[in-house]
Structures are given as structure tokens and as C-alpha cells.
Coordinates of C-alpha atoms in Angstrom, one line a residue:
M406 CA 68.6 93.1 28.3
D407 CA 71.2 91.8 26.1
G408 CA 74.0 94.3 26.1
R409 CA 74.8 93.5 22.5
K410 CA 71.4 95.0 21.3
G411 CA 72.5 98.4 22.4
Y412 CA 75.3 98.6 19.8
G413 CA 72.9 98.6 16.9
R414 CA 71.9 102.1 17.7
L415 CA 75.5 103.4 17.7
G416 CA 76.7 101.8 14.5
S417 CA 80.5 101.4 14.5
V418 CA 81.8 102.3 17.9
T419 CA 85.6 101.5 17.3
G420 CA 87.5 104.5 18.6
I421 CA 84.5 106.5 19.7
A422 CA 84.7 108.5 22.9
L423 CA 81.7 108.7 25.2
L424 CA 81.7 112.1 26.8
K425 CA 79.6 113.1 29.9
I426 CA 79.3 116.8 29.8
D427 CA 78.1 118.8 32.8
I428 CA 76.9 122.2 31.4
Q429 CA 75.1 125.1 32.9
V430 CA 71.7 126.0 31.2
E431 CA 69.6 129.1 31.0
D432 CA 66.3 127.4 31.5
S433 CA 66.7 127.1 35.3
D434 CA 64.4 125.2 37.6
K435 CA 62.3 127.1 40.0
Y436 CA 61.6 126.4 43.6
K437 CA 59.4 128.0 46.1
D438 CA 61.0 130.1 48.9
G439 CA 58.2 130.9 51.2
E440 CA 55.6 132.6 48.9
T441 CA 58.2 133.8 46.3
L442 CA 59.3 131.9 43.2
V443 CA 63.0 132.0 42.9
K444 CA 65.0 131.0 39.9
S445 CA 67.6 128.5 40.6
P446 CA 70.7 128.0 38.3
G447 CA 70.5 124.6 36.6
R448 CA 72.8 122.2 34.9
N449 CA 72.2 119.4 32.5
V450 CA 74.3 116.3 31.7
I451 CA 74.3 115.2 28.2
L452 CA 76.0 112.2 26.6
V453 CA 77.7 112.8 23.2
Y454 CA 79.2 110.1 20.9
S455 CA 82.1 111.4 18.8
G456 CA 84.7 109.8 16.8
N457 CA 87.2 112.6 17.2
I458 CA 87.1 115.0 20.1
A459 CA 90.4 116.5 18.8
S460 CA 88.9 118.1 15.8
R461 CA 87.9 121.7 15.7
S462 CA 84.5 120.6 14.2
F463 CA 83.6 118.8 17.5
W464 CA 84.2 121.9 19.6
S465 CA 82.3 124.0 17.0
E466 CA 79.2 121.8 17.3
H467 CA 79.3 121.9 21.0
S468 CA 80.1 125.6 21.7
C469 CA 78.7 125.2 25.3
L470 CA 81.9 123.5 26.1
L471 CA 84.1 126.5 25.3
K472 CA 82.2 128.5 27.9
E473 CA 83.3 126.0 30.4
L474 CA 86.8 125.1 29.1
G475 CA 87.8 128.1 27.2
S476 CA 88.8 128.6 23.5
F477 CA 91.7 127.1 21.7
E478 CA 94.5 129.3 20.2
E479 CA 95.3 126.6 17.6
D480 CA 93.9 123.3 16.2
I481 CA 94.1 120.8 18.9
N482 CA 95.4 118.2 16.5
K483 CA 98.7 120.2 16.6
V484 CA 99.2 119.7 20.2
K485 CA 102.1 117.3 20.9
P486 CA 101.8 114.6 23.4
E487 CA 105.1 115.5 25.1
Y488 CA 103.8 119.0 25.7
V489 CA 100.6 117.7 27.5
K490 CA 102.5 115.1 29.5
S491 CA 104.9 117.8 30.7
F492 CA 102.3 119.0 33.1
E493 CA 102.2 115.6 34.9
F494 CA 103.8 115.6 38.2
V495 CA 105.4 112.3 39.3
R496 CA 106.3 111.9 42.9
K497 CA 108.9 108.9 43.1
L498 CA 109.4 107.7 46.6
L499 CA 112.8 107.5 48.2
P500 CA 114.7 104.3 47.3
S501 CA 115.9 101.7 49.8
T502 CA 113.1 102.8 52.3
W503 CA 110.1 101.0 53.7
I504 CA 107.0 102.2 52.0
V505 CA 103.8 102.4 54.2
V506 CA 100.5 103.0 52.5
R507 CA 97.9 103.9 54.9
I508 CA 94.2 103.9 54.0
D509 CA 91.4 105.4 56.1
G510 CA 87.7 105.1 55.7
R511 CA 86.1 108.3 54.3
H512 CA 83.0 109.4 56.2
F513 CA 82.9 106.0 57.9
H514 CA 81.2 107.4 61.1
G515 CA 78.1 108.1 59.0
F516 CA 78.6 104.8 57.0
S517 CA 78.7 102.7 60.2
E518 CA 75.5 104.4 61.5
E519 CA 73.7 103.9 58.3
H520 CA 74.6 100.2 58.2
E521 CA 73.9 99.9 62.0
F522 CA 77.4 98.7 63.0
E523 CA 77.4 97.4 66.7
K524 CA 79.0 100.0 69.1
P525 CA 81.7 100.2 70.1
N526 CA 83.1 97.4 68.0
D527 CA 81.4 95.4 65.2
G528 CA 83.2 92.1 64.9
Q529 CA 81.9 91.4 61.4
A530 CA 82.8 94.9 60.1
L531 CA 86.4 94.4 61.5
N532 CA 86.7 90.9 59.9
L533 CA 85.5 92.4 56.6
M534 CA 88.3 94.8 56.9
N535 CA 90.8 92.0 57.7
S536 CA 89.6 89.9 54.8
C537 CA 90.0 92.8 52.3
A538 CA 93.6 93.3 53.7
V539 CA 94.4 89.6 53.1
A540 CA 93.1 89.9 49.5
V541 CA 95.4 93.0 49.0
M542 CA 98.4 91.2 50.3
E543 CA 97.7 88.1 48.1
E544 CA 97.3 90.4 45.1
F545 CA 100.3 92.6 45.7
K546 CA 103.2 90.3 46.8
D547 CA 105.5 93.3 47.5
I548 CA 103.4 94.0 50.7
V549 CA 105.0 92.1 53.6
F550 CA 102.8 93.2 56.6
S551 CA 99.7 95.3 57.2
Y552 CA 98.2 96.4 60.4
G553 CA 94.6 97.4 60.8
V554 CA 92.2 98.9 63.3
S555 CA 88.7 100.3 63.0
D556 CA 88.3 101.7 59.5
E557 CA 92.1 102.0 58.8
F558 CA 94.9 99.7 57.4
S559 CA 98.6 100.2 57.1
F560 CA 100.3 98.3 54.3
V561 CA 104.2 97.9 54.4
L562 CA 106.0 97.3 51.2
K563 CA 109.4 95.7 51.3
R564 CA 112.3 98.0 51.4
D565 CA 113.6 97.3 47.7
S566 CA 110.2 97.2 46.2
Q567 CA 109.9 98.6 42.6
F568 CA 106.2 98.3 42.7
H569 CA 104.8 100.9 40.1
D570 CA 108.4 102.2 39.9
R571 CA 107.9 103.6 43.4
H572 CA 105.7 106.2 42.0
A573 CA 103.5 107.4 45.0
S574 CA 100.3 108.1 43.0
G575 CA 100.3 104.6 41.3
I576 CA 101.1 102.7 44.5
V577 CA 98.4 104.5 46.6
S578 CA 95.6 104.5 43.9
V579 CA 95.9 100.9 43.1
I580 CA 95.9 99.7 46.7
V581 CA 93.1 101.9 47.8
S582 CA 90.9 101.1 44.6
F583 CA 91.6 97.3 45.1
F584 CA 90.7 97.4 48.9
S585 CA 87.6 99.4 48.2
S586 CA 86.5 97.0 45.5
M587 CA 87.1 94.0 47.7
Y588 CA 85.1 95.6 50.5
V589 CA 82.1 95.8 48.1
M590 CA 82.6 92.3 46.7
K591 CA 83.0 90.6 50.2
W592 CA 80.2 92.6 51.9
K593 CA 77.5 89.9 51.5
G594 CA 79.9 87.3 53.0
F595 CA 80.0 89.2 56.2
F596 CA 76.6 90.9 56.2
P597 CA 74.3 88.5 54.4
E598 CA 71.1 90.0 55.9
K599 CA 72.2 93.7 55.2
E600 CA 72.1 95.6 52.0
L601 CA 75.1 97.7 51.2
K602 CA 73.3 101.1 51.0
N603 CA 76.2 103.2 49.9
P604 CA 79.6 102.4 48.4
P605 CA 82.5 102.8 50.9
S606 CA 85.4 105.0 50.1
F607 CA 88.9 105.2 51.4
D608 CA 91.7 107.8 51.1
G609 CA 95.3 106.9 51.3
R610 CA 98.8 108.3 51.5
A611 CA 102.3 106.9 51.2
V612 CA 105.1 107.5 53.7
C613 CA 108.7 106.2 53.6
Y614 CA 110.6 105.0 56.7
P615 CA 114.4 104.5 56.3
T616 CA 115.0 101.8 58.9
K617 CA 113.3 98.8 60.4
E618 CA 113.4 100.5 63.8
I619 CA 111.5 103.6 62.6
L620 CA 109.1 101.4 60.8
R621 CA 108.4 99.5 64.0
D622 CA 107.9 102.8 65.8
Y623 CA 105.3 103.7 63.4
L624 CA 103.4 100.4 63.8
A625 CA 103.8 100.6 67.6
W626 CA 102.2 104.1 67.4
R627 CA 99.2 102.7 65.5
Q628 CA 98.8 99.9 68.0
V629 CA 99.0 102.3 71.1
D630 CA 96.4 104.5 69.3
C631 CA 94.2 101.4 68.8
H632 CA 94.3 100.8 72.7
I633 CA 93.6 104.4 73.6
N634 CA 90.7 104.8 71.2
N635 CA 89.1 101.3 72.0
Q636 CA 89.3 101.9 75.8
Y637 CA 87.8 105.2 75.5
N638 CA 85.1 104.2 73.0
T639 CA 84.2 101.1 75.2
C640 CA 83.6 103.3 78.1
F641 CA 81.8 105.9 76.1
W642 CA 79.3 103.5 74.6
M643 CA 78.7 101.7 77.8
L644 CA 77.8 105.1 79.4
I645 CA 75.5 105.7 76.5
K646 CA 73.8 102.3 76.8
S647 CA 73.3 103.0 80.6
G648 CA 71.2 106.2 79.8
K649 CA 73.6 109.0 79.4
S650 CA 73.5 111.4 76.4
K651 CA 76.7 111.7 74.3
S652 CA 77.6 115.0 75.8
E653 CA 77.2 113.7 79.3
A654 CA 79.3 110.7 78.5
Q655 CA 82.0 113.0 77.0
D656 CA 82.1 115.2 80.0
Y657 CA 82.2 112.2 82.3
L658 CA 85.3 110.8 80.6
K659 CA 87.0 114.1 80.2
G660 CA 90.4 114.0 81.7
T661 CA 90.4 110.5 82.8
R662 CA 93.4 108.2 82.7
A663 CA 93.7 104.7 81.4
Q664 CA 93.5 103.2 84.9
E665 CA 90.5 105.2 85.8
K666 CA 88.6 104.1 82.7
S667 CA 89.5 100.4 83.6
E668 CA 88.1 100.9 87.0
L669 CA 85.0 102.6 85.6
L670 CA 84.3 99.5 83.3
V671 CA 84.8 97.0 86.3
Q672 CA 82.9 98.9 88.9
Q673 CA 80.0 100.2 86.9
F674 CA 79.6 97.5 84.2
G675 CA 81.4 94.6 85.4
I676 CA 83.8 94.5 82.5
D677 CA 87.4 93.6 82.8
Y678 CA 89.0 95.5 79.9
Q679 CA 91.8 92.9 79.5
T680 CA 89.2 90.2 78.8
L681 CA 87.8 91.9 75.8
P682 CA 88.6 90.3 72.3
D683 CA 92.1 90.8 71.3
M684 CA 91.0 92.1 68.0
F685 CA 89.4 95.1 69.7
R686 CA 92.3 95.9 72.0
Q687 CA 95.3 95.1 69.8
G688 CA 94.0 95.4 66.2
S689 CA 94.8 93.1 63.4
S690 CA 98.2 92.1 62.1
V691 CA 98.2 90.5 58.6
F692 CA 101.4 88.9 57.2
W693 CA 102.8 85.9 55.2
D694 CA 103.2 83.2 57.7
K695 CA 106.5 81.2 57.7
E696 CA 106.5 77.8 56.1
D697 CA 105.0 75.0 58.0
P698 CA 106.9 71.7 57.1
T699 CA 103.9 69.6 57.9
E700 CA 101.7 71.5 55.5
R701 CA 104.0 71.8 52.6
Y702 CA 102.7 71.2 49.0
S703 CA 104.3 71.4 45.6
D704 CA 104.1 74.7 43.8
G705 CA 105.7 73.5 40.6
P706 CA 108.6 71.5 39.3
D707 CA 111.1 73.0 41.8
G708 CA 109.0 71.7 44.7
K709 CA 108.9 75.0 46.5
S710 CA 106.2 75.3 49.1
R711 CA 103.9 78.3 49.3
K712 CA 103.2 80.6 52.2
K713 CA 99.8 81.8 53.3
V714 CA 98.6 85.0 54.6
V715 CA 97.5 84.9 58.2
V716 CA 95.6 87.3 60.5
E717 CA 96.7 87.5 64.1
H718 CA 95.7 89.8 67.0
C719 CA 98.7 90.2 69.1
N720 CA 101.3 92.7 70.7
I721 CA 103.5 94.0 67.8
I722 CA 105.2 96.5 70.2
E723 CA 107.2 93.9 72.0
Q724 CA 110.4 92.5 70.5
S725 CA 109.2 89.0 71.0
F726 CA 106.7 89.2 68.0
W727 CA 109.4 90.2 65.6
E728 CA 111.7 87.6 66.9
A729 CA 109.2 84.9 66.3
H730 CA 108.5 86.2 62.8
P731 CA 112.0 87.4 61.5
N732 CA 111.0 86.8 57.9
I733 CA 108.5 89.6 57.8
L734 CA 111.1 92.3 57.8
D735 CA 113.9 90.2 56.4
E736 CA 115.5 92.4 53.7
E737 CA 116.8 89.3 52.0
R738 CA 113.5 87.7 51.5

């Protein structure tokens, strides 16, 4: 259907607000509880086209809203914008600190089961996450590094970043929403035979770290967590596939140490944990690669070469990684 045809029924729509009002109604539905008919409170959603929701006439015509929102002491047209905005709370992040925005999948356990992700690791699902992280970094140049594992990603903004004036809500919301949108847009590229049954969603938070050393401690913590969780999950799902129930597998692994888990994988399943894909064991590091002189190309009249975002699966706990890529946390970049 041509979207333009719908406008004919609305007349002039300039400046019109479309409201979706969820109101409680007296005519409730009925359902059968055993043999007894019981009234159930119902709610209807109505669409209202109005040119001026600030007028008292609008609220008079839709008195049901007053039951939901309360009445007004004075005409809403007299309310000053400064008064309304005074209730907004702006959390501005500390200056001269490394901002880390960590996003986590919301209800991804159920999401992965519904879409039949391979256990304990689905390579395509992880590569989809990595691809979304690359897109985020390409879109928001203040992000200098990101690290991801499973359904989470941590994005590091440069220390002197003024992105969204360092307002936490703006920074978190734009990164989370962009990542979620890219996940949907890129889904078919990684799962061409699978339908996206439900939209993914992620939550996020912003934390400031005052020094590079503390920032690296945070990233090291995430990578250690990646190893611990992956080793446990590998053992857990191999036990499940061998015939144990989930509770039996949990009891079997309770109290075991890392070395014992490695021996379990070798002795019972012939798996050397150290030979598993690096992406599973070490997560994914995404960053702007240093310039390669052999691959330079012009980016304008000044002849500057552009960098590219790369994904690597490596040990970021050791000093050697940061020595090999000093530009990542270079405060003069």
C-alpha cells in the first residue's frame, strides 16, 4: 500500500500529535475459571489525532485521561518550559577519565534457546556481536577499543571525549540503541536460514576509570571472566550431551578447579581446552588498527591515510598486547 494514500484521511497533519492512550475500561472481558465466570479488568488502546494537546479542550474531550494522569490546577498553556525541564536529571561523567559503556543482552538465555544457538558457543552468533561492535566503533569515532564475550560488549571512549557532553544517559542510550539496531539489520547476513523471531534488547551502563592502569584492570577482569565461564560451560554442555541432566552436570562440576575441568575434558571427551578457538577462550578485542604503509590510500587533499577497525582474539591481560598497539590508549591520538 502506498503510504501517501493514508494521508488523505487525516487532512492536514502538520504539527499533529499522534497519541497512543492505554486506558482502563468498565466493559471487561470474561474468562472461565473452572466453572465460574470471572470478570477480568480490561484496557483498551485508542489512537487520537489532535492538533493541540496543550489545550484544556483536548483534556475535556478525553476525560478518561484525567483519571490516569490527574487533573490540572491551571491551563497547561501557562506552564513554562523551564519549569518542566527543571525536573530532568543530568548525570555528567567525570572529566579526564576513561568512559566504559558496557552493554549486556537482556533475557539472552531465552533468546539463544528460541533461535537454537549452538551450545556452549555459537560462532555465528559471536561473529554477529563482533560485527555490530565494529559498526559501533565506525559510527562513533571517540570509541578507541571494545572487548566482547558472549552477549556483552564493553566500549572504551577516549579519556578527553566530549561525546554527548559526557552526559551518561545520552552516551549509553545512543550506543545501546545503535548496537541493537545493527544486530537486527545484520542478522540475515549471519543466519540466512533463520528467522529473527523476537527483537534483541540490551541494557547498558557507563563507568569512569581515572587511569590507564585501572582501565586495563577492568578489561583483564572481563577476559578472566570469559575464560572461567567458557571453561565451565564447555564442561557443562559436554556432560549434557553425554546424557546427564542439567542438575546432574551442575552437581558434577560443583567445587571443581580449572585444572580439574581441563582434565575432565581430556579424559572423558578427548578435548584439549587450549586448542579450542581463541574467540571462545579469549573473547573478541575490537580496535582501530595502526596504519599499514603498504595499504595506504588517500583520504583527501592532505593525503592522510585512514585506519580500519579490526577484530582480534588475543590475550589483552599481558603487557605485550598494549606494547604492540600503543596507539589504542594513546592520550594524544
